[in-house]
Amino acid sequence: MYYRPPPWLRNGHLQSVWPTLFRKVEMVAPESEVLPTDDDDELHLDWYRQGSNRLAIVSHGLEGHSRRSYVLGLTRALLSDGWDVLAWNYRSCGGVMNLQPRFYHSGATEDLERVVEHGLGKGYETLFLSGFSMGGNLTLLYLGQQGEHTDSRICGAVAYSVPCDLAGCAEVLARPSRKIYMQRFLNDLHGKMKEKSRKFPDLIDVTGFEEMRNFREFDDRYTAPLHGFESAEDYWARCSSLGRLKDVRVPTLMLNAEDDPFLSERCFPESRAELGAHVTMEAPRWGGHVGFVEHARDGYYWSERRAIAFLQDLG
């Protein structure tokens, strides 16, 4: 399937912001569930059930949540194709602060594994994984870690706008031309860190947060120490999915647009040595970051049509 947006949408920045500003996806209210973790924390889940024996699990992006338009758009398409859907929120996301000092990060596959096990425990015969941006990296890293031990009920995955090279993407987002994106992320994270500092003043200090300008500074100060990494570089190296793609053992599609303003050059692997036998890389010329906008009567975006076509090809 070839993606060809209208001429006025052939711009990566416009594609990236358009859905946030203008897309509305009407959905029935989900059934909410709080899933406990082994370390006395909790994950907040949204279930969309229609009696299917197939379940799709959808993972959102950095500072996103389970009811963002891109999550709802894919959820609607999957429901129409006969799937039940579970969209989940990372720790501290979805409007509810989590209980532990830690929050979420690009390599927190133990939480995705907990959600997968919970979903499979409901008796589903088939499970599909999908993730957007950070959620795409999380999905691919999880599948790479599972490798030969991947549950036989997992049929495949689709990952969109994947920052599989975390160090490179951090450098891209630190550029002056990306300041608007970086500042928005930092503003959102500042609010969370302030709330956590009130609960855990001995562990988290937000003094001088306003002077932070990039992910290197944030990850060095917060992500790394709160999650057991030595530094931002150590975190990026250990949690980038690029080096684990070759270990994935289920059919997987990675969709990264060439004009994505968040991604580094290494986020477009081409060789089988990097991709392995089961990952297919598609790089549309346009699409931005979690964009792939389409103006259609049914309200679907191209990315959602591509996922359904991929699933149907799997049989």
mmCIF file of C-alpha atoms in Angstrom:
data_model
loop_
_atom_site.group_PDB
_atom_site.id
_atom_site.type_symbol
_atom_site.label_atom_id
_atom_site.label_comp_id
_atom_site.label_asym_id
_atom_site.label_seq_id
_atom_site.Cartn_x
_atom_site.Cartn_y
_atom_site.Cartn_z
ATOM 1 C CA MET A 1 0.000 0.000 0.000
ATOM 2 C CA TYR A 2 1.446 3.347 -1.088
ATOM 3 C CA TYR A 3 0.824 6.470 0.980
ATOM 4 C CA ARG A 4 0.186 9.616 -1.021
ATOM 5 C CA PRO A 5 -1.166 12.521 1.065
ATOM 6 C CA PRO A 6 -2.657 15.700 -0.403
ATOM 7 C CA PRO A 7 0.068 18.086 -1.646
ATOM 8 C CA TRP A 8 -0.484 20.515 1.213
ATOM 9 C CA LEU A 9 0.207 17.734 3.737
ATOM 10 C CA ARG A 10 3.585 16.754 2.295
ATOM 11 C CA ASN A 11 5.442 18.264 5.210
ATOM 12 C CA GLY A 12 6.706 16.296 8.188
ATOM 13 C CA HIS A 13 6.028 18.993 10.762
ATOM 14 C CA LEU A 14 2.487 19.597 9.562
ATOM 15 C CA GLN A 15 1.780 15.867 9.494
ATOM 16 C CA SER A 16 3.064 15.585 13.068
ATOM 17 C CA VAL A 17 0.866 18.296 14.576
ATOM 18 C CA TRP A 18 -2.271 18.001 12.439
ATOM 19 C CA PRO A 19 -3.879 14.998 14.195
ATOM 20 C CA THR A 20 -3.289 16.520 17.641
ATOM 21 C CA LEU A 21 -4.928 19.771 16.645
ATOM 22 C CA PHE A 22 -7.752 18.614 14.404
ATOM 23 C CA ARG A 23 -8.522 14.894 14.638
ATOM 24 C CA LYS A 24 -11.458 13.710 16.717
ATOM 25 C CA VAL A 25 -12.320 10.009 16.895
ATOM 26 C CA GLU A 26 -15.721 9.180 18.366
ATOM 27 C CA MET A 27 -15.682 5.949 20.339
ATOM 28 C CA VAL A 28 -17.872 4.187 22.860
ATOM 29 C CA ALA A 29 -16.590 4.527 26.407
ATOM 30 C CA PRO A 30 -14.155 1.735 27.266
ATOM 31 C CA GLU A 31 -14.311 -0.549 30.267
ATOM 32 C CA SER A 32 -11.575 0.617 32.631
ATOM 33 C CA GLU A 33 -9.435 -1.685 34.739
ATOM 34 C CA VAL A 34 -6.606 -1.144 37.215
ATOM 35 C CA LEU A 35 -3.931 -3.819 36.876
ATOM 36 C CA PRO A 36 -1.566 -4.263 39.849
ATOM 37 C CA THR A 37 2.148 -4.804 39.262
ATOM 38 C CA ASP A 38 4.563 -6.978 41.188
ATOM 39 C CA ASP A 39 6.201 -3.938 42.797
ATOM 40 C CA ASP A 40 3.008 -2.569 44.341
ATOM 41 C CA ASP A 41 2.216 -0.143 41.549
ATOM 42 C CA GLU A 42 -0.628 -0.084 39.039
ATOM 43 C CA LEU A 43 -1.355 0.186 35.327
ATOM 44 C CA HIS A 44 -4.586 1.678 34.008
ATOM 45 C CA LEU A 45 -6.210 -0.187 31.112
ATOM 46 C CA ASP A 46 -8.991 0.570 28.631
ATOM 47 C CA TRP A 47 -10.860 -2.456 27.293
ATOM 48 C CA TYR A 48 -12.981 -2.503 24.118
ATOM 49 C CA ARG A 49 -14.640 -5.930 23.993
ATOM 50 C CA GLN A 50 -17.073 -7.394 21.507
ATOM 51 C CA GLY A 51 -16.745 -11.099 22.209
ATOM 52 C CA SER A 52 -13.834 -11.788 19.882
ATOM 53 C CA ASN A 53 -11.281 -14.543 20.403
ATOM 54 C CA ARG A 54 -8.580 -12.176 19.087
ATOM 55 C CA LEU A 55 -7.038 -9.377 21.149
ATOM 56 C CA ALA A 56 -4.967 -6.389 20.028
ATOM 57 C CA ILE A 57 -2.861 -4.501 22.592
ATOM 58 C CA VAL A 58 -2.051 -0.878 21.721
ATOM 59 C CA SER A 59 0.816 1.083 23.332
ATOM 60 C CA HIS A 60 0.901 4.896 23.168
ATOM 61 C CA GLY A 61 3.796 7.320 22.766
ATOM 62 C CA LEU A 62 5.888 9.476 25.098
ATOM 63 C CA GLU A 63 3.646 11.576 27.349
ATOM 64 C CA GLY A 64 0.617 10.159 25.553
ATOM 65 C CA HIS A 65 -2.239 8.088 26.906
ATOM 66 C CA SER A 66 -4.768 5.463 25.897
ATOM 67 C CA ARG A 67 -7.319 7.962 24.579
ATOM 68 C CA ARG A 68 -5.179 9.938 22.183
ATOM 69 C CA SER A 69 -6.645 10.201 18.696
ATOM 70 C CA TYR A 70 -4.013 7.923 17.142
ATOM 71 C CA VAL A 71 -4.793 5.188 19.686
ATOM 72 C CA LEU A 72 -8.521 5.575 19.196
ATOM 73 C CA GLY A 73 -8.172 5.623 15.423
ATOM 74 C CA LEU A 74 -6.370 2.299 15.360
ATOM 75 C CA THR A 75 -8.729 0.902 17.997
ATOM 76 C CA ARG A 76 -11.748 1.753 15.867
ATOM 77 C CA ALA A 77 -10.192 0.105 12.808
ATOM 78 C CA LEU A 78 -9.302 -3.036 14.764
ATOM 79 C CA LEU A 79 -12.793 -3.289 16.226
ATOM 80 C CA SER A 80 -14.259 -3.048 12.734
ATOM 81 C CA ASP A 81 -11.965 -5.891 11.681
ATOM 82 C CA GLY A 82 -13.308 -8.119 14.459
ATOM 83 C CA TRP A 83 -10.720 -7.675 17.197
ATOM 84 C CA ASP A 84 -11.105 -6.900 20.875
ATOM 85 C CA VAL A 85 -8.726 -4.110 21.884
ATOM 86 C CA LEU A 86 -6.800 -3.324 25.060
ATOM 87 C CA ALA A 87 -5.216 0.140 25.144
ATOM 88 C CA TRP A 88 -3.066 0.700 28.200
ATOM 89 C CA ASN A 89 -1.441 3.597 30.018
ATOM 90 C CA TYR A 90 2.146 3.615 31.188
ATOM 91 C CA ARG A 91 2.907 4.429 34.810
ATOM 92 C CA SER A 92 1.990 8.103 35.462
ATOM 93 C CA CYS A 93 0.056 8.409 32.162
ATOM 94 C CA GLY A 94 -3.674 8.675 31.559
ATOM 95 C CA GLY A 95 -4.307 11.318 34.217
ATOM 96 C CA VAL A 96 -3.437 9.164 37.248
ATOM 97 C CA MET A 97 -0.048 9.375 38.936
ATOM 98 C CA ASN A 98 1.475 6.010 39.744
ATOM 99 C CA LEU A 99 2.412 4.966 43.264
ATOM 100 C CA GLN A 100 6.157 4.321 43.079
ATOM 101 C CA PRO A 101 9.035 6.786 42.560
ATOM 102 C CA ARG A 102 9.732 5.274 39.141
ATOM 103 C CA PHE A 103 7.478 6.171 36.230
ATOM 104 C CA TYR A 104 7.886 4.843 32.663
ATOM 105 C CA HIS A 105 10.621 4.709 30.064
ATOM 106 C CA SER A 106 11.366 3.404 26.577
ATOM 107 C CA GLY A 107 12.577 0.038 27.818
ATOM 108 C CA ALA A 108 10.007 -0.792 30.512
ATOM 109 C CA THR A 109 9.115 -4.078 28.850
ATOM 110 C CA GLU A 110 8.245 -5.670 32.183
ATOM 111 C CA ASP A 111 5.069 -3.582 32.203
ATOM 112 C CA LEU A 112 4.159 -4.520 28.639
ATOM 113 C CA GLU A 113 4.846 -8.154 29.525
ATOM 114 C CA ARG A 114 2.482 -7.825 32.494
ATOM 115 C CA VAL A 115 -0.241 -6.458 30.188
ATOM 116 C CA VAL A 116 0.336 -9.190 27.589
ATOM 117 C CA GLU A 117 0.127 -11.927 30.220
ATOM 118 C CA HIS A 118 -3.029 -10.349 31.626
ATOM 119 C CA GLY A 119 -4.616 -10.215 28.185
ATOM 120 C CA LEU A 120 -3.703 -13.783 27.316
ATOM 121 C CA GLY A 121 -5.060 -14.856 30.679
ATOM 122 C CA LYS A 122 -8.516 -13.872 29.468
ATOM 123 C CA GLY A 123 -8.557 -16.841 27.102
ATOM 124 C CA TYR A 124 -7.797 -15.194 23.760
ATOM 125 C CA GLU A 125 -6.529 -17.478 21.015
ATOM 126 C CA THR A 126 -4.647 -14.789 19.089
ATOM 127 C CA LEU A 127 -2.856 -11.625 20.212
ATOM 128 C CA PHE A 128 -1.536 -8.722 18.124
ATOM 129 C CA LEU A 129 0.719 -5.921 19.345
ATOM 130 C CA SER A 130 0.925 -2.362 18.107
ATOM 131 C CA GLY A 131 2.780 0.681 19.361
ATOM 132 C CA PHE A 132 3.266 4.315 18.439
ATOM 133 C CA SER A 133 6.570 6.160 18.771
ATOM 134 C CA MET A 134 7.961 5.219 22.210
ATOM 135 C CA GLY A 135 5.305 2.507 22.334
ATOM 136 C CA GLY A 136 6.663 1.175 19.062
ATOM 137 C CA ASN A 137 10.157 0.933 20.516
ATOM 138 C CA LEU A 138 8.736 -0.752 23.612
ATOM 139 C CA THR A 139 6.836 -3.271 21.481
ATOM 140 C CA LEU A 140 9.830 -4.170 19.314
ATOM 141 C CA LEU A 141 12.172 -4.371 22.297
ATOM 142 C CA TYR A 142 9.743 -6.671 24.099
ATOM 143 C CA LEU A 143 9.449 -8.985 21.088
ATOM 144 C CA GLY A 144 13.218 -9.011 20.651
ATOM 145 C CA GLN A 145 13.723 -9.910 24.284
ATOM 146 C CA GLN A 146 11.154 -12.688 24.062
ATOM 147 C CA GLY A 147 12.824 -14.123 20.976
ATOM 148 C CA GLU A 148 12.396 -17.881 20.737
ATOM 149 C CA HIS A 149 10.239 -17.823 23.884
ATOM 150 C CA THR A 150 7.533 -15.601 22.343
ATOM 151 C CA ASP A 151 4.084 -16.944 23.190
ATOM 152 C CA SER A 152 2.694 -18.882 20.216
ATOM 153 C CA ARG A 153 -0.558 -16.932 20.429
ATOM 154 C CA ILE A 154 1.196 -13.683 19.445
ATOM 155 C CA CYS A 155 0.611 -13.470 15.703
ATOM 156 C CA GLY A 156 2.505 -10.296 14.849
ATOM 157 C CA ALA A 157 3.017 -6.576 15.419
ATOM 158 C CA VAL A 158 2.931 -3.172 13.754
ATOM 159 C CA ALA A 159 5.034 -0.299 15.117
ATOM 160 C CA TYR A 160 4.734 3.297 13.937
ATOM 161 C CA SER A 161 7.253 6.166 13.981
ATOM 162 C CA VAL A 162 9.699 4.130 16.050
ATOM 163 C CA PRO A 163 12.673 5.898 17.730
ATOM 164 C CA CYS A 164 14.613 2.634 17.723
ATOM 165 C CA ASP A 165 17.889 4.580 18.023
ATOM 166 C CA LEU A 166 17.252 6.484 21.255
ATOM 167 C CA ALA A 167 20.600 8.279 21.363
ATOM 168 C CA GLY A 168 20.288 9.479 17.790
ATOM 169 C CA CYS A 169 16.711 10.619 18.279
ATOM 170 C CA ALA A 170 17.688 12.526 21.419
ATOM 171 C CA GLU A 171 20.272 14.372 19.343
ATOM 172 C CA VAL A 172 17.712 15.144 16.635
ATOM 173 C CA LEU A 173 15.219 16.526 19.135
ATOM 174 C CA ALA A 174 17.936 18.664 20.742
ATOM 175 C CA ARG A 175 18.322 20.660 17.516
ATOM 176 C CA PRO A 176 17.080 24.272 17.602
ATOM 177 C CA SER A 177 14.646 23.444 14.788
ATOM 178 C CA ARG A 178 12.933 20.901 17.073
ATOM 179 C CA LYS A 179 12.647 23.192 20.077
ATOM 180 C CA ILE A 180 8.840 23.348 19.954
ATOM 181 C CA TYR A 181 8.590 19.560 20.364
ATOM 182 C CA MET A 182 11.303 19.337 23.019
ATOM 183 C CA GLN A 183 9.791 22.117 25.098
ATOM 184 C CA ARG A 184 6.366 20.515 25.053
ATOM 185 C CA PHE A 185 7.756 17.200 26.294
ATOM 186 C CA LEU A 186 9.750 18.903 29.025
ATOM 187 C CA ASN A 187 6.776 21.004 30.129
ATOM 188 C CA ASP A 188 4.628 17.890 30.501
ATOM 189 C CA LEU A 189 7.379 16.014 32.321
ATOM 190 C CA HIS A 190 8.005 18.959 34.624
ATOM 191 C CA GLY A 191 4.465 18.721 35.960
ATOM 192 C CA LYS A 192 4.922 15.037 36.717
ATOM 193 C CA MET A 193 8.294 15.507 38.365
ATOM 194 C CA LYS A 194 6.892 18.256 40.585
ATOM 195 C CA GLU A 195 4.119 15.941 41.732
ATOM 196 C CA LYS A 196 6.585 13.131 42.374
ATOM 197 C CA SER A 197 8.945 15.440 44.261
ATOM 198 C CA ARG A 198 6.145 16.244 46.686
ATOM 199 C CA LYS A 199 5.621 12.526 47.353
ATOM 200 C CA PHE A 200 9.297 11.539 47.348
ATOM 201 C CA PRO A 201 11.297 14.655 48.321
ATOM 202 C CA ASP A 202 14.360 12.627 49.292
ATOM 203 C CA LEU A 203 14.576 11.037 45.838
ATOM 204 C CA ILE A 204 13.341 13.661 43.396
ATOM 205 C CA ASP A 205 14.381 17.308 43.268
ATOM 206 C CA VAL A 206 12.992 19.648 40.619
ATOM 207 C CA THR A 207 15.190 22.628 41.472
ATOM 208 C CA GLY A 208 16.450 24.118 38.223
ATOM 209 C CA PHE A 209 14.190 21.975 36.013
ATOM 210 C CA GLU A 210 13.264 25.069 33.974
ATOM 211 C CA GLU A 211 16.848 25.286 32.771
ATOM 212 C CA MET A 212 16.707 21.847 31.140
ATOM 213 C CA ARG A 213 16.798 21.935 27.352
ATOM 214 C CA ASN A 214 16.985 18.330 26.119
ATOM 215 C CA PHE A 215 16.496 14.640 26.861
ATOM 216 C CA ARG A 216 20.157 14.123 27.747
ATOM 217 C CA GLU A 217 19.735 16.407 30.741
ATOM 218 C CA PHE A 218 16.366 14.933 31.726
ATOM 219 C CA ASP A 219 17.405 11.308 31.336
ATOM 220 C CA ASP A 220 20.680 11.852 33.185
ATOM 221 C CA ARG A 221 18.919 13.501 36.109
ATOM 222 C CA TYR A 222 15.697 11.459 36.336
ATOM 223 C CA THR A 223 15.190 8.505 33.988
ATOM 224 C CA ALA A 224 18.562 6.851 34.574
ATOM 225 C CA PRO A 225 18.787 6.977 38.392
ATOM 226 C CA LEU A 226 15.112 6.199 38.989
ATOM 227 C CA HIS A 227 15.199 3.109 36.763
ATOM 228 C CA GLY A 228 18.603 1.600 37.464
ATOM 229 C CA PHE A 229 20.700 2.968 34.604
ATOM 230 C CA GLU A 230 24.145 4.518 34.993
ATOM 231 C CA SER A 231 23.480 7.477 32.708
ATOM 232 C CA ALA A 232 21.407 8.708 29.786
ATOM 233 C CA GLU A 233 23.827 6.964 27.422
ATOM 234 C CA ASP A 234 23.499 3.692 29.321
ATOM 235 C CA TYR A 235 19.699 3.983 29.251
ATOM 236 C CA TRP A 236 19.598 4.735 25.534
ATOM 237 C CA ALA A 237 21.989 1.903 24.688
ATOM 238 C CA ARG A 238 20.149 -0.716 26.721
ATOM 239 C CA CYS A 239 16.624 0.313 25.712
ATOM 240 C CA SER A 240 16.932 1.006 21.983
ATOM 241 C CA SER A 241 15.132 -1.693 20.036
ATOM 242 C CA LEU A 242 17.399 -1.382 16.971
ATOM 243 C CA GLY A 243 19.856 -3.968 18.233
ATOM 244 C CA ARG A 244 17.107 -6.458 19.088
ATOM 245 C CA LEU A 245 15.137 -6.427 15.817
ATOM 246 C CA LYS A 246 17.036 -9.476 14.579
ATOM 247 C CA ASP A 247 15.741 -11.421 17.589
ATOM 248 C CA VAL A 248 12.036 -10.843 16.820
ATOM 249 C CA ARG A 249 10.303 -14.111 15.925
ATOM 250 C CA VAL A 250 6.856 -13.015 14.720
ATOM 251 C CA PRO A 251 5.875 -11.124 11.543
ATOM 252 C CA THR A 252 6.410 -7.451 12.345
ATOM 253 C CA LEU A 253 5.965 -4.267 10.334
ATOM 254 C CA MET A 254 7.836 -1.083 11.212
ATOM 255 C CA LEU A 255 6.524 2.100 9.579
ATOM 256 C CA ASN A 256 8.792 5.154 9.768
ATOM 257 C CA ALA A 257 8.169 8.124 7.486
ATOM 258 C CA GLU A 258 11.197 9.631 5.777
ATOM 259 C CA ASP A 259 10.087 13.135 6.805
ATOM 260 C CA ASP A 260 9.613 12.262 10.494
ATOM 261 C CA PRO A 261 11.133 15.206 12.430
ATOM 262 C CA PHE A 262 11.863 13.028 15.497
ATOM 263 C CA LEU A 263 13.901 10.202 13.973
ATOM 264 C CA SER A 264 17.612 9.758 13.302
ATOM 265 C CA GLU A 265 19.099 8.154 10.188
ATOM 266 C CA ARG A 266 19.624 4.876 12.056
ATOM 267 C CA CYS A 267 15.860 4.544 12.548
ATOM 268 C CA PHE A 268 15.616 3.322 8.943
ATOM 269 C CA PRO A 269 17.461 -0.020 8.951
ATOM 270 C CA GLU A 270 17.590 -1.786 5.608
ATOM 271 C CA SER A 271 19.871 -4.802 5.989
ATOM 272 C CA ARG A 272 18.718 -8.214 7.092
ATOM 273 C CA ALA A 273 21.621 -8.201 9.525
ATOM 274 C CA GLU A 274 19.769 -5.517 11.492
ATOM 275 C CA LEU A 275 16.158 -6.364 10.674
ATOM 276 C CA GLY A 276 16.405 -10.110 11.038
ATOM 277 C CA ALA A 277 14.105 -12.539 9.265
ATOM 278 C CA HIS A 278 10.777 -11.353 10.628
ATOM 279 C CA VAL A 279 10.794 -7.538 10.642
ATOM 280 C CA THR A 280 9.752 -5.608 7.539
ATOM 281 C CA MET A 281 10.736 -1.951 7.299
ATOM 282 C CA GLU A 282 8.575 0.427 5.285
ATOM 283 C CA ALA A 283 9.562 4.076 4.927
ATOM 284 C CA PRO A 284 6.879 6.149 3.178
ATOM 285 C CA ARG A 285 8.170 9.428 1.791
ATOM 286 C CA TRP A 286 5.621 11.342 3.868
ATOM 287 C CA GLY A 287 3.808 10.856 7.147
ATOM 288 C CA GLY A 288 5.636 12.871 9.778
ATOM 289 C CA HIS A 289 5.664 11.569 13.343
ATOM 290 C CA VAL A 290 2.545 9.480 14.027
ATOM 291 C CA GLY A 291 0.791 11.303 11.217
ATOM 292 C CA PHE A 292 -0.078 9.471 7.973
ATOM 293 C CA VAL A 293 -3.115 11.722 7.679
ATOM 294 C CA GLU A 294 -5.845 10.792 5.234
ATOM 295 C CA HIS A 295 -9.036 12.671 4.503
ATOM 296 C CA ALA A 296 -11.585 9.922 3.874
ATOM 297 C CA ARG A 297 -15.303 9.566 4.432
ATOM 298 C CA ASP A 298 -14.822 6.701 6.887
ATOM 299 C CA GLY A 299 -12.397 8.761 8.977
ATOM 300 C CA TYR A 300 -9.542 6.249 8.768
ATOM 301 C CA TYR A 301 -5.918 7.271 8.389
ATOM 302 C CA TRP A 302 -3.569 5.438 6.026
ATOM 303 C CA SER A 303 -1.628 3.957 8.955
ATOM 304 C CA GLU A 304 -4.776 2.216 10.189
ATOM 305 C CA ARG A 305 -5.565 0.790 6.756
ATOM 306 C CA ARG A 306 -1.984 -0.452 6.524
ATOM 307 C CA ALA A 307 -2.265 -2.267 9.860
ATOM 308 C CA ILE A 308 -5.494 -3.995 8.873
ATOM 309 C CA ALA A 309 -4.040 -5.027 5.504
ATOM 310 C CA PHE A 310 -0.986 -6.418 7.274
ATOM 311 C CA LEU A 311 -3.154 -8.419 9.662
ATOM 312 C CA GLN A 312 -5.304 -9.774 6.886
ATOM 313 C CA ASP A 313 -2.189 -10.876 4.994
ATOM 314 C CA LEU A 314 -1.186 -12.851 8.077
ATOM 315 C CA GLY A 315 -4.408 -14.792 7.718
#
